[in-house]
Amino acid sequence: MDKFNTRATIKNTSFLSTFMDRTNDGKKKLSYRTKRWVLIISIHLLFFLSFAIDIQVLEGTLNGSRFLGFHMIDIFSTMQLYLATYQLPINMIIGTVTIILLYLFVGGRSYCAWVCPYGLLSEIGEKIHNTLVNKKIIKSRTFDNRIRHFFWLIFLVLSFTSGYLVFETFNVVGILSRFIAYGWSVALSWVLAVLLIEIFFSRRAWCKYICPIGTTYGYIGRISATRIKWNDNCDHCMVCHDVCFENQVLEITKAKYDKQREEKNITEEFIVGADCTLCGRCIDVCHADALEFDFRLKSLI
Ligand code: SF4
Ligand code: SF4
């Protein structure tokens, strides 16, 4: 991907080229997409090997696991379990608090971009979807992404009223995670159905509009320390908007904000929107080096 000579929009860039990036002095480097994919594959390889040959490094699934003996429990699973059974075993409390503290530090929805196995599949689906849209074979459909808060609430209410973890029947993340650790299941056909909806109907629909796991991590992201930071090297080319499937968080990059910034002499700002997954795609494609990862611990305290 040569973002300095061509705008690295979805249309201008092949999928494979997004795995390599360049510095402005021409050196090649791995893109954040590559780093994320390596991490996701490594995490799930550890799940698989811990079960298959009993290496006991990362046992369980993304719903609940033990990493070198430390319990880690998905926050939304804990909420569902409590509402369904009114019980919270001590290991679940410890595991959930561990995860909350971890994501307060590394960024709420970084789970979606750096851990979730469905996110990786969904990125491939996104590329196919965008290609079909560019060739005018299908239309791009978008909805109000605030609908995700409605799904979040509905799945919790269903746990409370039914006494079951209803969402787990539909949870593509849990289904994939169990498949990787323990093997084939017919529930994978649901994952395929969701992926096909994303390819032919709406870009990243599960992640953007439905998944209550991502929504929960988004709530943590509002006050998490790791964020993307924007600076005024930006020339408002809007390439970052083009590649970001949650581009409502990138309003900050639009030229219309310049006057307010000039008045207040602001040269840097954090992207604080809860929907940002910290995937780093915007950093990968920015030709002006106007975006970077940063910690905002100071400004939080
Ligand atoms: S941050 Fe600014 S310069 Fe960089 S890709 Fe986005 S709009 Fe373009
Ligand atoms: S703003 Fe950047 S890091 Fe956040 S979701 Fe969009 S592309 Fe990814």
Tab-separated table of C-alpha atoms and ligand atoms in Angstrom:
chain	number	residue	atom	x	y	z
A	1	MET	CA	0.000	0.000	0.000
A	2	ASP	CA	1.589	3.273	-1.149
A	3	LYS	CA	-0.442	5.923	0.646
A	4	PHE	CA	2.022	8.716	-0.208
A	5	ASN	CA	1.571	8.466	-3.985
A	6	THR	CA	-2.051	7.257	-4.183
A	7	ARG	CA	-4.865	7.859	-1.722
A	8	ALA	CA	-5.205	4.466	0.017
A	9	THR	CA	-9.007	4.299	-0.253
A	10	ILE	CA	-10.844	0.983	-0.405
A	11	LYS	CA	-11.294	1.448	-4.153
A	12	ASN	CA	-7.609	2.217	-4.812
A	13	THR	CA	-6.148	-0.558	-2.656
A	14	SER	CA	-6.078	-4.325	-2.999
A	15	PHE	CA	-6.858	-6.305	0.153
A	16	LEU	CA	-3.433	-7.977	0.243
A	17	SER	CA	-1.596	-4.649	-0.024
A	18	THR	CA	-3.229	-3.477	3.241
A	19	PHE	CA	-1.020	-5.906	5.160
A	20	MET	CA	2.088	-3.787	4.444
A	21	ASP	CA	2.567	-0.074	5.086
A	22	ARG	CA	5.278	2.517	4.353
A	23	THR	CA	6.935	5.205	6.408
A	24	ASN	CA	7.273	8.645	4.758
A	25	ASP	CA	10.966	7.938	4.082
A	26	GLY	CA	9.921	4.919	1.983
A	27	LYS	CA	10.688	2.065	4.384
A	28	LYS	CA	8.294	-0.883	4.420
A	29	LYS	CA	6.646	-1.876	7.705
A	30	LEU	CA	3.883	-4.181	8.861
A	31	SER	CA	0.483	-2.527	8.959
A	32	TYR	CA	-1.729	-2.564	12.037
A	33	ARG	CA	-4.000	-4.953	10.150
A	34	THR	CA	-1.157	-7.501	9.997
A	35	LYS	CA	-0.345	-7.044	13.689
A	36	ARG	CA	-4.001	-7.513	14.638
A	37	TRP	CA	-4.412	-10.622	12.512
A	38	VAL	CA	-1.254	-12.151	14.008
A	39	LEU	CA	-2.555	-11.477	17.533
A	40	ILE	CA	-6.044	-12.875	16.805
A	41	ILE	CA	-4.631	-16.022	15.189
A	42	SER	CA	-2.116	-16.487	18.055
A	43	ILE	CA	-4.804	-16.150	20.742
A	44	HIS	CA	-7.019	-18.730	19.068
A	45	LEU	CA	-4.120	-21.054	18.352
A	46	LEU	CA	-3.431	-21.022	22.093
A	47	PHE	CA	-7.092	-21.878	22.799
A	48	PHE	CA	-6.844	-24.756	20.324
A	49	LEU	CA	-3.493	-26.107	21.565
A	50	SER	CA	-4.497	-25.797	25.219
A	51	PHE	CA	-7.395	-28.160	24.552
A	52	ALA	CA	-5.923	-30.372	21.826
A	53	ILE	CA	-2.529	-31.141	23.405
A	54	ASP	CA	-3.174	-29.839	26.917
A	55	ILE	CA	-0.506	-27.098	27.020
A	56	GLN	CA	-2.711	-25.260	29.571
A	57	VAL	CA	-1.738	-21.715	28.523
A	58	LEU	CA	-5.106	-20.320	27.461
A	59	GLU	CA	-7.977	-22.649	28.330
A	60	GLY	CA	-11.668	-22.252	27.535
A	61	THR	CA	-13.253	-19.881	25.024
A	62	LEU	CA	-13.758	-16.125	24.722
A	63	ASN	CA	-16.850	-16.392	26.960
A	64	GLY	CA	-14.744	-17.621	29.855
A	65	SER	CA	-11.089	-18.615	29.967
A	66	ARG	CA	-8.003	-19.070	32.110
A	67	PHE	CA	-4.740	-17.513	30.956
A	68	LEU	CA	-1.809	-19.039	32.886
A	69	GLY	CA	-4.233	-19.671	35.739
A	70	PHE	CA	-5.849	-16.172	35.732
A	71	HIS	CA	-9.597	-16.185	35.191
A	72	MET	CA	-10.976	-13.991	32.387
A	73	ILE	CA	-14.726	-13.738	31.787
A	74	ASP	CA	-16.535	-11.800	29.086
A	75	ILE	CA	-18.456	-8.949	30.696
A	76	PHE	CA	-21.671	-9.414	28.733
A	77	SER	CA	-21.708	-13.166	29.563
A	78	THR	CA	-21.466	-12.296	33.256
A	79	MET	CA	-24.322	-9.795	32.990
A	80	GLN	CA	-26.521	-12.342	31.209
A	81	LEU	CA	-25.697	-15.062	33.731
A	82	TYR	CA	-26.511	-12.852	36.680
A	83	LEU	CA	-29.836	-11.706	35.198
A	84	ALA	CA	-30.772	-15.285	34.288
A	85	THR	CA	-29.769	-17.048	37.510
A	86	TYR	CA	-29.138	-14.297	40.131
A	87	GLN	CA	-25.829	-16.034	40.820
A	88	LEU	CA	-22.273	-14.802	40.442
A	89	PRO	CA	-19.605	-17.328	41.456
A	90	ILE	CA	-16.459	-15.752	42.869
A	91	ASN	CA	-14.362	-16.910	39.872
A	92	MET	CA	-16.712	-15.041	37.533
A	93	ILE	CA	-16.414	-11.862	39.580
A	94	ILE	CA	-12.615	-12.088	39.579
A	95	GLY	CA	-12.519	-12.898	35.843
A	96	THR	CA	-14.898	-10.083	34.946
A	97	VAL	CA	-13.078	-7.476	37.026
A	98	THR	CA	-9.789	-8.578	35.413
A	99	ILE	CA	-11.263	-8.011	31.951
A	100	ILE	CA	-12.771	-4.645	32.891
A	101	LEU	CA	-9.416	-3.412	34.238
A	102	LEU	CA	-7.570	-4.740	31.194
A	103	TYR	CA	-9.870	-2.988	28.713
A	104	LEU	CA	-9.926	0.221	30.745
A	105	PHE	CA	-6.226	0.280	29.963
A	106	VAL	CA	-5.997	-1.070	26.391
A	107	GLY	CA	-9.202	0.521	25.037
A	108	GLY	CA	-12.781	-0.759	25.143
A	109	ARG	CA	-13.573	-1.989	21.649
A	110	SER	CA	-9.980	-3.019	20.995
A	111	TYR	CA	-11.548	-6.413	21.825
A	112	CYS	CA	-13.420	-6.220	18.483
A	113	ALA	CA	-10.338	-5.474	16.400
A	114	TRP	CA	-7.562	-7.304	18.267
A	115	VAL	CA	-9.241	-10.380	19.840
A	116	CYS	CA	-12.570	-11.294	18.199
A	117	PRO	CA	-12.234	-14.090	15.594
A	118	TYR	CA	-15.446	-13.008	13.868
A	119	GLY	CA	-13.915	-9.533	13.354
A	120	LEU	CA	-11.257	-11.140	11.170
A	121	LEU	CA	-13.845	-12.984	9.046
A	122	SER	CA	-15.913	-9.825	8.909
A	123	GLU	CA	-12.976	-7.843	7.475
A	124	ILE	CA	-12.798	-10.300	4.577
A	125	GLY	CA	-16.574	-10.003	4.138
A	126	GLU	CA	-16.227	-6.214	4.221
A	127	LYS	CA	-13.730	-6.269	1.365
A	128	ILE	CA	-16.042	-8.462	-0.754
A	129	HIS	CA	-18.998	-6.216	0.125
A	130	ASN	CA	-17.116	-3.050	-0.858
A	131	THR	CA	-15.954	-4.605	-4.140
A	132	LEU	CA	-19.551	-5.558	-5.023
A	133	VAL	CA	-20.719	-2.038	-4.148
A	134	ASN	CA	-17.967	-0.433	-6.255
A	135	LYS	CA	-18.951	-2.631	-9.206
A	136	LYS	CA	-22.583	-1.553	-8.645
A	137	ILE	CA	-23.679	-5.191	-8.209
A	138	ILE	CA	-25.242	-4.460	-4.810
A	139	LYS	CA	-26.246	-1.337	-2.897
A	140	SER	CA	-24.648	-0.223	0.341
A	141	ARG	CA	-27.266	-0.066	3.113
A	142	THR	CA	-26.670	1.826	6.323
A	143	PHE	CA	-28.820	2.221	9.421
A	144	ASP	CA	-28.771	4.221	12.623
A	145	ASN	CA	-25.979	2.565	14.591
A	146	ARG	CA	-27.646	3.524	17.897
A	147	ILE	CA	-29.831	0.453	17.329
A	148	ARG	CA	-27.015	-1.533	18.956
A	149	HIS	CA	-28.070	-0.141	22.365
A	150	PHE	CA	-31.566	-1.525	21.749
A	151	PHE	CA	-30.184	-5.014	20.953
A	152	TRP	CA	-27.948	-4.812	24.040
A	153	LEU	CA	-30.965	-4.146	26.231
A	154	ILE	CA	-33.218	-6.713	24.520
A	155	PHE	CA	-30.705	-9.540	25.039
A	156	LEU	CA	-30.357	-8.652	28.737
A	157	VAL	CA	-34.133	-8.496	29.179
A	158	LEU	CA	-34.456	-11.883	27.448
A	159	SER	CA	-31.949	-13.405	29.919
A	160	PHE	CA	-33.901	-11.937	32.830
A	161	THR	CA	-37.330	-13.063	31.646
A	162	SER	CA	-36.381	-16.522	30.319
A	163	GLY	CA	-33.715	-17.620	32.793
A	164	TYR	CA	-31.487	-18.582	29.812
A	165	LEU	CA	-28.527	-16.936	28.137
A	166	VAL	CA	-30.589	-16.351	24.986
A	167	PHE	CA	-27.924	-14.311	23.180
A	168	GLU	CA	-25.482	-17.233	23.321
A	169	THR	CA	-27.661	-19.061	20.766
A	170	PHE	CA	-26.942	-16.268	18.274
A	171	ASN	CA	-23.486	-15.242	19.454
A	172	VAL	CA	-21.251	-15.667	16.405
A	173	VAL	CA	-18.188	-14.835	18.513
A	174	GLY	CA	-18.914	-17.629	21.015
A	175	ILE	CA	-19.805	-20.104	18.250
A	176	LEU	CA	-16.541	-19.423	16.407
A	177	SER	CA	-14.495	-19.493	19.596
A	178	ARG	CA	-15.983	-22.889	20.588
A	179	PHE	CA	-15.395	-24.190	17.058
A	180	ILE	CA	-11.709	-23.210	17.173
A	181	ALA	CA	-11.154	-24.744	20.623
A	182	TYR	CA	-13.373	-27.833	20.481
A	183	GLY	CA	-14.261	-28.531	16.842
A	184	TRP	CA	-17.073	-28.508	14.309
A	185	SER	CA	-20.653	-27.598	15.224
A	186	VAL	CA	-23.784	-27.116	13.136
A	187	ALA	CA	-24.105	-23.632	14.712
A	188	LEU	CA	-21.361	-22.544	12.284
A	189	SER	CA	-24.077	-22.297	9.636
A	190	TRP	CA	-25.418	-19.276	11.594
A	191	VAL	CA	-21.980	-17.640	11.426
A	192	LEU	CA	-21.999	-18.189	7.669
A	193	ALA	CA	-25.497	-16.700	7.409
A	194	VAL	CA	-24.413	-13.557	9.301
A	195	LEU	CA	-21.325	-13.231	7.116
A	196	LEU	CA	-23.447	-13.495	3.956
A	197	ILE	CA	-25.748	-10.762	5.297
A	198	GLU	CA	-22.691	-8.545	5.787
A	199	ILE	CA	-21.404	-9.302	2.284
A	200	PHE	CA	-24.656	-8.837	0.371
A	201	PHE	CA	-26.720	-6.541	2.562
A	202	SER	CA	-24.877	-4.169	4.907
A	203	ARG	CA	-21.166	-3.527	5.592
A	204	ARG	CA	-20.052	-5.015	8.958
A	205	ALA	CA	-23.733	-5.244	10.039
A	206	TRP	CA	-23.158	-7.585	13.004
A	207	CYS	CA	-20.322	-5.507	14.499
A	208	LYS	CA	-21.929	-2.138	13.742
A	209	TYR	CA	-25.577	-2.701	14.630
A	210	ILE	CA	-26.069	-5.872	16.683
A	211	CYS	CA	-23.213	-7.375	18.737
A	212	PRO	CA	-23.887	-6.580	22.426
A	213	ILE	CA	-20.391	-7.780	23.351
A	214	GLY	CA	-18.856	-4.952	21.300
A	215	THR	CA	-21.418	-2.509	22.694
A	216	THR	CA	-20.398	-3.419	26.249
A	217	TYR	CA	-16.722	-2.899	25.446
A	218	GLY	CA	-17.695	0.410	23.819
A	219	TYR	CA	-19.151	1.605	27.152
A	220	ILE	CA	-15.768	0.872	28.770
A	221	GLY	CA	-14.027	2.593	25.839
A	222	ARG	CA	-15.584	5.931	26.794
A	223	ILE	CA	-13.173	6.138	29.721
A	224	SER	CA	-10.346	3.847	28.576
A	225	ALA	CA	-6.755	5.064	28.468
A	226	THR	CA	-5.644	3.978	24.989
A	227	ARG	CA	-7.093	6.100	22.205
A	228	ILE	CA	-6.313	7.326	18.700
A	229	LYS	CA	-4.895	10.852	18.695
A	230	TRP	CA	-5.390	13.279	15.783
A	231	ASN	CA	-3.066	16.204	15.020
A	232	ASP	CA	-3.296	19.198	12.705
A	233	ASN	CA	-0.997	17.719	10.038
A	234	CYS	CA	-4.360	16.531	8.722
A	235	ASP	CA	-5.390	17.949	5.320
A	236	HIS	CA	-8.936	16.542	5.560
A	237	CYS	CA	-8.486	14.153	2.639
A	238	MET	CA	-11.131	11.827	4.187
A	239	VAL	CA	-9.291	8.592	3.316
A	240	CYS	CA	-9.569	7.524	6.967
A	241	HIS	CA	-13.345	8.003	6.688
A	242	ASP	CA	-13.431	5.760	3.668
A	243	VAL	CA	-11.701	2.788	5.334
A	244	CYS	CA	-13.309	3.074	8.795
A	245	PHE	CA	-16.561	1.142	9.195
A	246	GLU	CA	-17.339	3.216	12.310
A	247	ASN	CA	-16.426	6.511	10.646
A	248	GLN	CA	-18.872	8.540	12.748
A	249	VAL	CA	-16.027	8.655	15.308
A	250	LEU	CA	-13.826	10.498	12.784
A	251	GLU	CA	-15.925	13.688	12.587
A	252	ILE	CA	-12.878	15.345	14.138
A	253	THR	CA	-11.013	15.023	10.821
A	254	LYS	CA	-13.532	17.117	8.900
A	255	ALA	CA	-12.487	20.615	7.866
A	256	LYS	CA	-15.564	22.206	9.435
A	257	TYR	CA	-13.954	21.946	12.869
A	258	ASP	CA	-10.923	24.037	11.903
A	259	LYS	CA	-12.323	27.438	12.879
A	260	GLN	CA	-13.204	26.313	16.410
A	261	ARG	CA	-9.738	24.815	16.762
A	262	GLU	CA	-7.995	27.936	15.517
A	263	GLU	CA	-9.862	30.068	18.041
A	264	LYS	CA	-8.845	27.758	20.889
A	265	ASN	CA	-5.374	27.035	19.446
A	266	ILE	CA	-5.986	23.268	19.481
A	267	THR	CA	-3.430	21.237	17.514
A	268	GLU	CA	-4.166	17.728	18.850
A	269	GLU	CA	-7.306	15.902	19.966
A	270	PHE	CA	-8.207	12.401	21.061
A	271	ILE	CA	-10.820	10.445	19.159
A	272	VAL	CA	-13.080	9.667	22.074
A	273	GLY	CA	-16.086	8.024	20.375
A	274	ALA	CA	-17.047	4.750	22.080
A	275	ASP	CA	-17.485	3.019	18.710
A	276	CYS	CA	-13.803	3.240	17.709
A	277	THR	CA	-12.361	-0.296	17.696
A	278	LEU	CA	-8.736	0.919	17.770
A	279	CYS	CA	-8.128	-1.183	14.664
A	280	GLY	CA	-5.492	1.257	13.388
A	281	ARG	CA	-6.774	1.203	9.770
A	282	CYS	CA	-7.014	5.005	9.813
A	283	ILE	CA	-3.374	5.252	10.935
A	284	ASP	CA	-2.303	2.802	8.237
A	285	VAL	CA	-3.849	4.894	5.438
A	286	CYS	CA	-3.119	8.432	6.652
A	287	HIS	CA	-0.537	10.002	4.320
A	288	ALA	CA	-0.042	12.991	6.660
A	289	ASP	CA	0.873	11.019	9.809
A	290	ALA	CA	-1.989	12.859	11.495
A	291	LEU	CA	-3.171	9.874	13.525
A	292	GLU	CA	-1.430	7.698	16.102
A	293	PHE	CA	-2.106	5.517	19.140
A	294	ASP	CA	-1.661	7.350	22.437
A	295	PHE	CA	-2.526	7.085	26.132
A	296	ARG	CA	-4.719	9.687	27.738
A	297	LEU	CA	-4.140	8.669	31.350
A	298	LYS	CA	-3.134	12.223	32.271
A	299	SER	CA	-6.227	13.812	30.768
A	300	LEU	CA	-8.437	11.178	32.478
A	301	ILE	CA	-6.927	11.865	35.879
B	1	SF4	S1	-6.417	12.151	9.473
B	1	SF4	FE1	-6.701	13.771	7.940
B	1	SF4	S2	-4.983	13.549	6.498
B	1	SF4	FE2	-5.114	11.630	7.693
B	1	SF4	S3	-6.401	10.261	6.418
B	1	SF4	FE3	-7.779	11.314	7.873
B	1	SF4	S4	-8.504	13.137	6.790
B	1	SF4	FE4	-6.702	12.366	5.642
B	2	SF4	S1	-11.223	5.544	13.944
B	2	SF4	FE1	-9.450	4.390	13.160
B	2	SF4	S2	-8.944	2.963	14.818
B	2	SF4	FE2	-11.039	3.703	15.221
B	2	SF4	S3	-12.375	2.188	14.211
B	2	SF4	FE3	-12.005	3.823	12.713
B	2	SF4	S4	-10.249	3.099	11.489
B	2	SF4	FE4	-10.312	1.857	13.385
